[in-house]
Amino acid sequence: MPELTRRRAMTTAAALAATASAATLLAPAAPAAEHHHGAPDSFDEVYKGRRIQGRPSDGGGRHHEHGGGYAVFVDGVELHVMRNADGTWISVVSHYDPVPTPRAAARAAVDELQGAELLPFPAN
Amino acid sequence: MTVRKNQATLTADEKRRFVSAVLELKRNGRYDEFVRTHNAFIMSDTDTGERTGHRSPSFLPWHRRFLLDFERALQSVDASVALPYWDWSTDRTVRASLWAPDFLGGTGRSSDGRVMDGPFAAAAGNWPMSVRVDGRTFLRRSLGTAVRELPTPAEVESVLAMSTYDMAPYNSGSDGFRNHLEGWRGVNLHNRVHVWVGGQMATGVSPNDPVFWLHHAYIDKLWAEWQRRHPDAGYVPTGGTPDVVDLNETMKPWNDVRPADLLDHTKFYTFDV
Ligand SMILES: [Cu+2]
Ligand SMILES: [Cu+2]
């Protein structure tokens, strides 16, 4: 699965702390739909000149808009993302077009933004 | 009584009045409240939690009421105006009169997606993007690029033929008419049209593009058509479902209207055909 990068070694501890089912998370061949109860791994890369990051979150604080579980950032600004029942992902800038992973949602957002800055979503 | 017409059949005067009323709601600030409300629901409706506007059985009655609010706001400006609908299975190219400069304007330019003609082009000065998720302040579209084809009449037929309104778990993973019409499953009708238009229409702030209302007016018409074909099938669930709006439960944000109150559109408007 695409989230399994070298960087994962650095984030395993955080991922384990954030997931209820480490065994499911660690099954490398499992498609996203098979580990609903575990968060995807973290990622951190520069894509088309912009830093995209993703990590499991505690579901509290600012994440109440969507139940939380995972946070994605573009150049440090949080991108609102959501996981569908089948394990696919969408973000607020491509809300009707599911992609397989949060990293794919972050990349789709960078494509869609065409260099524009993301605005922080309201934390009401 | 309000009659909702196919956008392709509107007279020049009807188009002009519709556009003027929309621009007036934008000018007086009421338009952006609709955008804000839609985005709030899209961000908070989740498959595993409370869901009202989207990915749930109440997708159809919620948008019916949302469009009624918008149509009544338009009528407070010009009582002759009704929401037109866009049958995207028939008017399915960028050459459709929908996208002409006397109505919604066309697709965006390739460099930045900016719509360059029509009454909602940024250059006209009447359509600022106030409720937005990124820094761009102009209306954008990219007709037919993220997905090449709008749904076909045969695909619409295949969804209208589904005899069950909705099914457990009543979310984006459901089988049944509602979720196939919404598009999370199967041939994908409603969601695909948002993606085909591109720009703000592909985002949570999709009502920033006035075509939002014409798209949803047609989705709403397809619900009416489905009811006509399946008179014995009704809205479900009918009671006791956590996180989901049952038939006789009230819906946010209004809190005084139930799906049961919205099943019969003829109390509010009729269609031209
Ligand atoms: Cu909506
Ligand atoms: Cu929609």
Short mmCIF file of C-alpha atoms and ligand atoms in Angstrom, two decimals:
data_model
loop_
_atom_site.label_atom_id
_atom_site.label_comp_id
_atom_site.label_asym_id
_atom_site.label_seq_id
_atom_site.Cartn_x
_atom_site.Cartn_y
_atom_site.Cartn_z
CA MET A 1 0.00 0.00 0.00
CA PRO A 2 1.27 3.46 -0.91
CA GLU A 3 1.64 4.77 2.64
CA LEU A 4 4.39 2.29 3.41
CA THR A 5 7.42 4.50 2.94
CA ARG A 6 10.82 4.63 4.55
CA ARG A 7 9.49 7.42 6.69
CA ARG A 8 7.19 4.94 8.31
CA ALA A 9 9.95 3.71 10.57
CA MET A 10 9.98 7.11 12.21
CA THR A 11 6.23 7.27 12.67
CA THR A 12 5.36 3.75 13.75
CA ALA A 13 5.26 4.61 17.42
CA ALA A 14 2.81 7.45 16.86
CA ALA A 15 0.72 5.33 14.52
CA LEU A 16 0.52 2.49 17.03
CA ALA A 17 -0.48 4.88 19.76
CA ALA A 18 -3.27 6.24 17.60
CA THR A 19 -4.76 3.04 16.34
CA ALA A 20 -6.97 0.59 18.12
CA SER A 21 -5.87 -2.35 16.02
CA ALA A 22 -2.16 -2.56 15.49
CA ALA A 23 -2.37 -6.02 13.98
CA THR A 24 -4.70 -4.82 11.24
CA LEU A 25 -2.59 -1.76 10.61
CA LEU A 26 0.54 -3.81 10.23
CA ALA A 27 -0.85 -6.19 7.64
CA PRO A 28 0.97 -4.71 4.66
CA ALA A 29 -1.15 -6.29 1.93
CA ALA A 30 -4.50 -5.25 3.38
CA PRO A 31 -6.38 -2.79 1.16
CA ALA A 32 -7.67 0.33 2.87
CA ALA A 33 -11.17 -1.08 3.13
CA GLU A 34 -9.96 -3.90 5.33
CA HIS A 35 -8.60 -1.79 8.12
CA HIS A 36 -11.39 0.62 8.88
CA HIS A 37 -10.46 0.72 12.50
CA GLY A 38 -6.83 1.65 12.03
CA ALA A 39 -5.63 5.00 10.75
CA PRO A 40 -3.38 5.06 7.68
CA ASP A 41 0.29 5.72 8.22
CA SER A 42 1.77 9.17 8.36
CA PHE A 43 3.41 10.73 5.31
CA ASP A 44 5.54 13.76 4.63
CA GLU A 45 6.74 14.75 1.19
CA VAL A 46 7.21 17.61 -1.23
CA TYR A 47 4.76 17.27 -4.11
CA LYS A 48 4.83 19.75 -6.99
CA GLY A 49 6.83 22.11 -4.83
CA ARG A 50 4.54 21.99 -1.82
CA ARG A 51 4.92 20.14 1.46
CA ILE A 52 2.12 17.70 2.12
CA GLN A 53 1.86 15.87 5.44
CA GLY A 54 -0.58 13.43 6.93
CA ARG A 55 -0.84 11.81 10.34
CA PRO A 56 -3.31 10.07 12.58
CA SER A 57 -4.99 12.55 14.90
CA ASP A 58 -6.79 12.22 18.17
CA GLY A 59 -10.16 13.18 16.76
CA GLY A 60 -10.53 15.96 19.26
CA GLY A 61 -9.90 19.66 19.08
CA ARG A 62 -10.43 21.06 15.60
CA HIS A 63 -11.37 17.77 14.05
CA HIS A 64 -14.93 17.58 15.24
CA GLU A 65 -16.21 18.60 11.80
CA HIS A 66 -15.70 15.12 10.48
CA GLY A 67 -15.15 12.86 13.45
CA GLY A 68 -11.40 13.12 13.14
CA GLY A 69 -8.96 10.28 13.01
CA TYR A 70 -6.53 11.66 10.49
CA ALA A 71 -5.15 15.10 9.66
CA VAL A 72 -3.63 16.33 6.39
CA PHE A 73 -1.67 19.55 5.85
CA VAL A 74 -0.59 21.49 2.76
CA ASP A 75 2.29 23.85 3.49
CA GLY A 76 1.29 23.62 7.14
CA VAL A 77 -2.38 24.53 6.64
CA GLU A 78 -4.84 21.81 7.55
CA LEU A 79 -6.81 20.35 4.66
CA HIS A 80 -10.20 18.99 5.70
CA VAL A 81 -10.30 15.31 4.71
CA MET A 82 -12.82 12.55 5.27
CA ARG A 83 -12.79 8.77 5.00
CA ASN A 84 -15.66 7.04 3.22
CA ALA A 85 -17.23 3.79 4.35
CA ASP A 86 -15.32 1.85 1.66
CA GLY A 87 -11.96 3.20 2.87
CA THR A 88 -11.56 5.84 0.14
CA TRP A 89 -10.86 9.50 0.91
CA ILE A 90 -12.05 12.93 -0.14
CA SER A 91 -11.07 16.47 0.83
CA VAL A 92 -12.93 19.74 0.94
CA VAL A 93 -11.35 20.79 -2.39
CA SER A 94 -12.38 17.59 -4.20
CA HIS A 95 -15.40 16.51 -2.27
CA TYR A 96 -17.20 14.38 -4.85
CA ASP A 97 -14.25 12.38 -6.18
CA PRO A 98 -12.95 9.63 -3.87
CA VAL A 99 -9.29 8.58 -4.04
CA PRO A 100 -7.64 5.56 -2.36
CA THR A 101 -5.53 7.20 0.36
CA PRO A 102 -5.12 10.45 2.32
CA ARG A 103 -1.85 11.02 0.47
CA ALA A 104 -3.74 10.80 -2.83
CA ALA A 105 -6.27 13.31 -1.45
CA ALA A 106 -3.40 15.65 -0.50
CA ARG A 107 -1.89 15.34 -3.97
CA ALA A 108 -5.28 15.91 -5.61
CA ALA A 109 -5.61 19.06 -3.49
CA VAL A 110 -2.23 20.35 -4.65
CA ASP A 111 -3.26 19.67 -8.27
CA GLU A 112 -6.55 21.47 -7.75
CA LEU A 113 -5.01 24.45 -5.94
CA GLN A 114 -2.67 25.30 -8.87
CA GLY A 115 -0.36 27.07 -6.46
CA ALA A 116 -3.04 28.92 -4.50
CA GLU A 117 -2.79 29.01 -0.73
CA LEU A 118 -5.18 26.87 1.26
CA LEU A 119 -7.28 28.76 3.81
CA PRO A 120 -7.67 27.31 7.31
CA PHE A 121 -11.15 25.83 7.63
CA PRO A 122 -13.42 27.41 10.20
CA ALA A 123 -12.89 25.93 13.64
CA ASN A 124 -16.33 27.02 14.88
CA MET B 1 -47.65 28.04 -8.38
CA THR B 2 -43.98 27.77 -9.22
CA VAL B 3 -43.16 25.79 -12.36
CA ARG B 4 -39.59 24.59 -12.68
CA LYS B 5 -38.53 24.45 -16.32
CA ASN B 6 -35.77 22.80 -18.26
CA GLN B 7 -33.03 25.42 -18.60
CA ALA B 8 -32.78 24.67 -22.32
CA THR B 9 -36.31 25.97 -22.87
CA LEU B 10 -36.01 29.31 -21.03
CA THR B 11 -36.71 32.48 -22.98
CA ALA B 12 -34.14 35.26 -23.09
CA ASP B 13 -36.26 37.21 -20.63
CA GLU B 14 -36.49 34.29 -18.20
CA LYS B 15 -32.72 33.86 -18.28
CA ARG B 16 -32.19 37.56 -17.71
CA ARG B 17 -34.57 37.63 -14.73
CA PHE B 18 -33.01 34.52 -13.16
CA VAL B 19 -29.49 35.94 -13.50
CA SER B 20 -30.55 39.32 -12.12
CA ALA B 21 -32.20 37.76 -9.08
CA VAL B 22 -29.13 35.61 -8.35
CA LEU B 23 -26.87 38.66 -8.63
CA GLU B 24 -29.10 40.60 -6.27
CA LEU B 25 -28.89 37.84 -3.62
CA LYS B 26 -25.13 37.95 -4.05
CA ARG B 27 -25.07 41.71 -3.68
CA ASN B 28 -27.18 41.76 -0.53
CA GLY B 29 -25.20 38.97 1.14
CA ARG B 30 -27.91 36.32 1.26
CA TYR B 31 -26.28 34.17 -1.41
CA ASP B 32 -23.12 33.55 0.57
CA GLU B 33 -25.11 32.27 3.55
CA PHE B 34 -26.31 29.42 1.35
CA VAL B 35 -22.71 28.60 0.41
CA ARG B 36 -21.67 28.67 4.05
CA THR B 37 -24.51 26.38 5.13
CA HIS B 38 -23.75 23.85 2.42
CA ASN B 39 -20.07 23.68 3.29
CA ALA B 40 -20.82 23.26 6.98
CA PHE B 41 -22.98 20.23 6.27
CA ILE B 42 -20.60 18.72 3.74
CA MET B 43 -17.75 18.90 6.25
CA SER B 44 -19.76 17.44 9.12
CA ASP B 45 -21.81 14.71 7.40
CA THR B 46 -19.84 11.50 7.98
CA ASP B 47 -20.45 7.84 7.20
CA THR B 48 -19.87 6.74 10.78
CA GLY B 49 -21.52 9.65 12.57
CA GLU B 50 -24.35 12.10 12.25
CA ARG B 51 -25.24 12.68 8.59
CA THR B 52 -28.00 14.85 7.21
CA GLY B 53 -27.25 16.73 4.01
CA HIS B 54 -25.16 14.12 2.22
CA ARG B 55 -24.24 10.42 2.20
CA SER B 56 -27.53 9.57 3.88
CA PRO B 57 -31.21 9.02 3.09
CA SER B 58 -31.96 12.68 3.82
CA PHE B 59 -29.66 13.79 0.97
CA LEU B 60 -32.77 14.18 -1.20
CA PRO B 61 -35.22 15.89 1.21
CA TRP B 62 -32.40 18.04 2.64
CA HIS B 63 -31.48 19.40 -0.79
CA ARG B 64 -35.18 19.76 -1.70
CA ARG B 65 -35.66 22.05 1.29
CA PHE B 66 -32.34 23.85 0.68
CA LEU B 67 -33.40 24.60 -2.91
CA LEU B 68 -36.84 25.72 -1.73
CA ASP B 69 -35.18 28.24 0.58
CA PHE B 70 -33.04 29.50 -2.27
CA GLU B 71 -35.96 29.67 -4.69
CA ARG B 72 -38.03 31.62 -2.16
CA ALA B 73 -35.12 34.03 -1.72
CA LEU B 74 -34.99 34.50 -5.50
CA GLN B 75 -38.73 35.09 -5.54
CA SER B 76 -38.40 37.75 -2.86
CA VAL B 77 -36.36 39.65 -5.45
CA ASP B 78 -38.47 38.77 -8.51
CA ALA B 79 -41.66 36.81 -7.96
CA SER B 80 -41.64 35.53 -11.55
CA VAL B 81 -38.44 33.52 -11.09
CA ALA B 82 -38.37 29.73 -10.57
CA LEU B 83 -35.35 27.46 -10.38
CA PRO B 84 -34.59 25.92 -13.77
CA TYR B 85 -33.15 22.42 -13.98
CA TRP B 86 -30.25 21.12 -16.07
CA ASP B 87 -30.80 17.71 -17.62
CA TRP B 88 -27.11 16.92 -18.01
CA SER B 89 -27.89 13.57 -19.64
CA THR B 90 -29.27 15.50 -22.64
CA ASP B 91 -27.43 18.84 -22.61
CA ARG B 92 -24.09 17.17 -22.17
CA THR B 93 -21.48 19.26 -23.99
CA VAL B 94 -19.75 22.56 -23.38
CA ARG B 95 -21.72 23.92 -26.37
CA ALA B 96 -25.03 23.67 -24.48
CA SER B 97 -26.84 27.02 -24.26
CA LEU B 98 -26.55 26.71 -20.46
CA TRP B 99 -22.91 27.80 -20.80
CA ALA B 100 -23.52 30.74 -23.16
CA PRO B 101 -22.56 34.29 -22.10
CA ASP B 102 -26.24 35.27 -21.69
CA PHE B 103 -26.76 32.64 -19.02
CA LEU B 104 -24.06 30.99 -16.85
CA GLY B 105 -20.97 31.67 -18.99
CA GLY B 106 -18.60 28.96 -20.16
CA THR B 107 -15.65 26.94 -18.96
CA GLY B 108 -12.53 28.44 -17.38
CA ARG B 109 -9.33 29.33 -19.20
CA SER B 110 -6.68 26.64 -19.07
CA SER B 111 -4.04 28.57 -17.10
CA ASP B 112 -5.99 29.04 -13.89
CA GLY B 113 -9.55 27.85 -14.51
CA ARG B 114 -10.94 31.38 -14.44
CA VAL B 115 -14.37 31.82 -16.08
CA MET B 116 -13.93 34.65 -18.57
CA ASP B 117 -17.43 35.31 -19.88
CA GLY B 118 -21.00 35.58 -18.67
CA PRO B 119 -22.53 37.43 -15.72
CA PHE B 120 -20.55 35.48 -13.11
CA ALA B 121 -17.07 36.07 -14.55
CA ALA B 122 -14.81 37.81 -12.04
CA ALA B 123 -14.10 40.59 -14.52
CA ALA B 124 -17.75 41.66 -14.48
CA GLY B 125 -17.24 42.56 -10.81
CA ASN B 126 -20.51 41.08 -9.55
CA TRP B 127 -19.39 37.66 -8.35
CA PRO B 128 -16.73 37.75 -5.63
CA MET B 129 -15.84 34.41 -3.99
CA SER B 130 -16.36 35.27 -0.36
CA VAL B 131 -16.91 31.84 1.19
CA ARG B 132 -13.93 29.88 -0.04
CA VAL B 133 -11.43 27.22 0.95
CA ASP B 134 -8.41 28.70 -0.82
CA GLY B 135 -6.98 32.05 -1.79
CA ARG B 136 -8.62 32.34 -5.20
CA THR B 137 -11.39 34.91 -5.43
CA PHE B 138 -12.72 34.19 -8.94
CA LEU B 139 -15.25 31.64 -10.24
CA ARG B 140 -13.49 28.67 -11.81
CA ARG B 141 -14.63 25.80 -14.04
CA SER B 142 -12.99 23.09 -16.06
CA LEU B 143 -15.88 21.52 -17.93
CA GLY B 144 -15.27 17.89 -18.86
CA THR B 145 -11.62 17.59 -17.84
CA ALA B 146 -11.51 15.73 -14.50
CA VAL B 147 -14.08 13.31 -15.91
CA ARG B 148 -14.83 13.24 -19.64
CA GLU B 149 -18.47 12.17 -19.79
CA LEU B 150 -21.63 13.28 -18.08
CA PRO B 151 -24.05 10.47 -17.21
CA THR B 152 -26.04 9.10 -20.14
CA PRO B 153 -29.83 8.65 -20.34
CA ALA B 154 -29.27 4.88 -20.10
CA GLU B 155 -27.29 5.32 -16.88
CA VAL B 156 -30.05 7.52 -15.45
CA GLU B 157 -32.59 4.85 -16.40
CA SER B 158 -30.59 2.15 -14.65
CA VAL B 159 -30.74 4.10 -11.39
CA LEU B 160 -34.41 5.06 -11.72
CA ALA B 161 -35.18 1.36 -12.06
CA MET B 162 -33.92 0.61 -8.53
CA SER B 163 -36.96 -0.17 -6.43
CA THR B 164 -35.58 0.42 -2.92
CA TYR B 165 -35.14 4.02 -1.74
CA ASP B 166 -32.16 3.38 0.52
CA MET B 167 -30.58 0.58 2.53
CA ALA B 168 -28.60 0.05 5.71
CA PRO B 169 -26.03 1.24 6.64
CA TYR B 170 -27.64 4.38 5.13
CA ASN B 171 -24.38 6.00 4.11
CA SER B 172 -21.95 6.13 1.16
CA GLY B 173 -21.65 2.34 1.27
CA SER B 174 -25.36 1.70 0.75
CA ASP B 175 -27.06 -0.06 -2.12
CA GLY B 176 -30.36 1.34 -3.42
CA PHE B 177 -31.70 4.34 -5.34
CA ARG B 178 -30.51 7.20 -3.13
CA ASN B 179 -26.85 6.25 -3.03
CA HIS B 180 -26.70 5.39 -6.72
CA LEU B 181 -28.31 8.73 -7.53
CA GLU B 182 -25.96 10.53 -5.14
CA GLY B 183 -23.11 8.66 -6.81
CA TRP B 184 -20.96 7.09 -4.10
CA ARG B 185 -21.79 3.73 -5.62
CA GLY B 186 -22.39 2.39 -9.12
CA VAL B 187 -22.60 4.40 -12.35
CA ASN B 188 -22.38 7.65 -10.34
CA LEU B 189 -24.83 10.37 -11.29
CA HIS B 190 -24.85 13.40 -8.93
CA ASN B 191 -21.23 13.28 -7.75
CA ARG B 192 -19.92 12.84 -11.28
CA VAL B 193 -21.65 16.02 -12.48
CA HIS B 194 -19.92 18.03 -9.72
CA VAL B 195 -16.58 16.58 -10.88
CA TRP B 196 -17.35 17.21 -14.58
CA VAL B 197 -17.97 20.92 -13.95
CA GLY B 198 -14.80 21.28 -11.88
CA GLY B 199 -13.71 24.50 -10.15
CA GLN B 200 -15.70 25.41 -7.04
CA MET B 201 -18.39 22.90 -8.09
CA ALA B 202 -15.99 20.08 -7.21
CA THR B 203 -15.50 21.40 -3.67
CA GLY B 204 -17.46 21.74 -0.44
CA VAL B 205 -18.32 25.33 -1.43
CA SER B 206 -19.97 24.15 -4.65
CA PRO B 207 -22.96 26.56 -4.43
CA ASN B 208 -20.46 29.30 -5.34
CA ASP B 209 -21.23 28.25 -8.93
CA PRO B 210 -24.87 29.05 -9.82
CA VAL B 211 -25.02 25.81 -11.82
CA PHE B 212 -25.23 24.09 -8.41
CA TRP B 213 -28.94 25.00 -8.22
CA LEU B 214 -29.71 23.77 -11.74
CA HIS B 215 -27.85 20.50 -11.09
CA HIS B 216 -29.69 19.88 -7.85
CA ALA B 217 -33.03 20.91 -9.35
CA TYR B 218 -32.56 18.05 -11.83
CA ILE B 219 -31.47 15.60 -9.11
CA ASP B 220 -34.65 16.64 -7.30
CA LYS B 221 -36.69 16.02 -10.45
CA LEU B 222 -35.18 12.54 -10.75
CA TRP B 223 -36.38 11.82 -7.21
CA ALA B 224 -39.90 12.84 -8.28
CA GLU B 225 -39.60 10.63 -11.36
CA TRP B 226 -38.45 7.71 -9.18
CA GLN B 227 -41.51 8.18 -6.93
CA ARG B 228 -43.77 8.12 -9.97
CA ARG B 229 -42.27 4.82 -11.09
CA HIS B 230 -42.27 3.21 -7.66
CA PRO B 231 -45.46 4.41 -5.98
CA ASP B 232 -45.31 1.66 -3.37
CA ALA B 233 -41.72 2.37 -2.30
CA GLY B 234 -41.20 5.07 0.28
CA TYR B 235 -38.53 6.93 2.18
CA VAL B 236 -36.59 4.79 4.63
CA PRO B 237 -35.66 4.40 7.41
CA THR B 238 -38.92 5.01 9.20
CA GLY B 239 -37.78 5.12 12.81
CA GLY B 240 -35.17 4.62 15.49
CA THR B 241 -31.99 4.91 13.39
CA PRO B 242 -28.99 6.48 15.17
CA ASP B 243 -27.24 9.35 13.32
CA VAL B 244 -29.73 9.12 10.44
CA VAL B 245 -32.85 11.24 9.79
CA ASP B 246 -35.85 8.93 9.95
CA LEU B 247 -39.05 9.67 8.03
CA ASN B 248 -40.69 11.61 10.84
CA GLU B 249 -37.63 13.18 12.46
CA THR B 250 -36.83 16.86 11.95
CA MET B 251 -33.81 17.90 9.91
CA LYS B 252 -31.09 20.38 10.76
CA PRO B 253 -30.59 23.28 10.20
CA TRP B 254 -34.32 24.04 10.07
CA ASN B 255 -35.40 21.73 12.93
CA ASP B 256 -39.05 22.14 11.98
CA VAL B 257 -39.30 20.06 8.82
CA ARG B 258 -39.25 16.29 8.38
CA PRO B 259 -38.55 14.16 5.31
CA ALA B 260 -42.24 13.25 5.51
CA ASP B 261 -43.13 16.89 4.87
CA LEU B 262 -41.05 17.04 1.70
CA LEU B 263 -41.94 13.85 -0.15
CA ASP B 264 -44.62 15.52 -2.27
CA HIS B 265 -43.03 18.30 -4.33
CA THR B 266 -46.41 19.39 -5.78
CA LYS B 267 -47.15 21.18 -2.52
CA PHE B 268 -44.37 23.60 -3.50
CA TYR B 269 -43.82 23.51 -7.27
CA THR B 270 -44.42 21.47 -10.37
CA PHE B 271 -42.23 20.67 -13.35
CA ASP B 272 -42.74 21.62 -16.99
CA VAL B 273 -42.83 17.96 -18.01
CU CU C 1 -24.92 19.19 -1.21
CU CU C 2 -24.44 18.21 -5.04
#
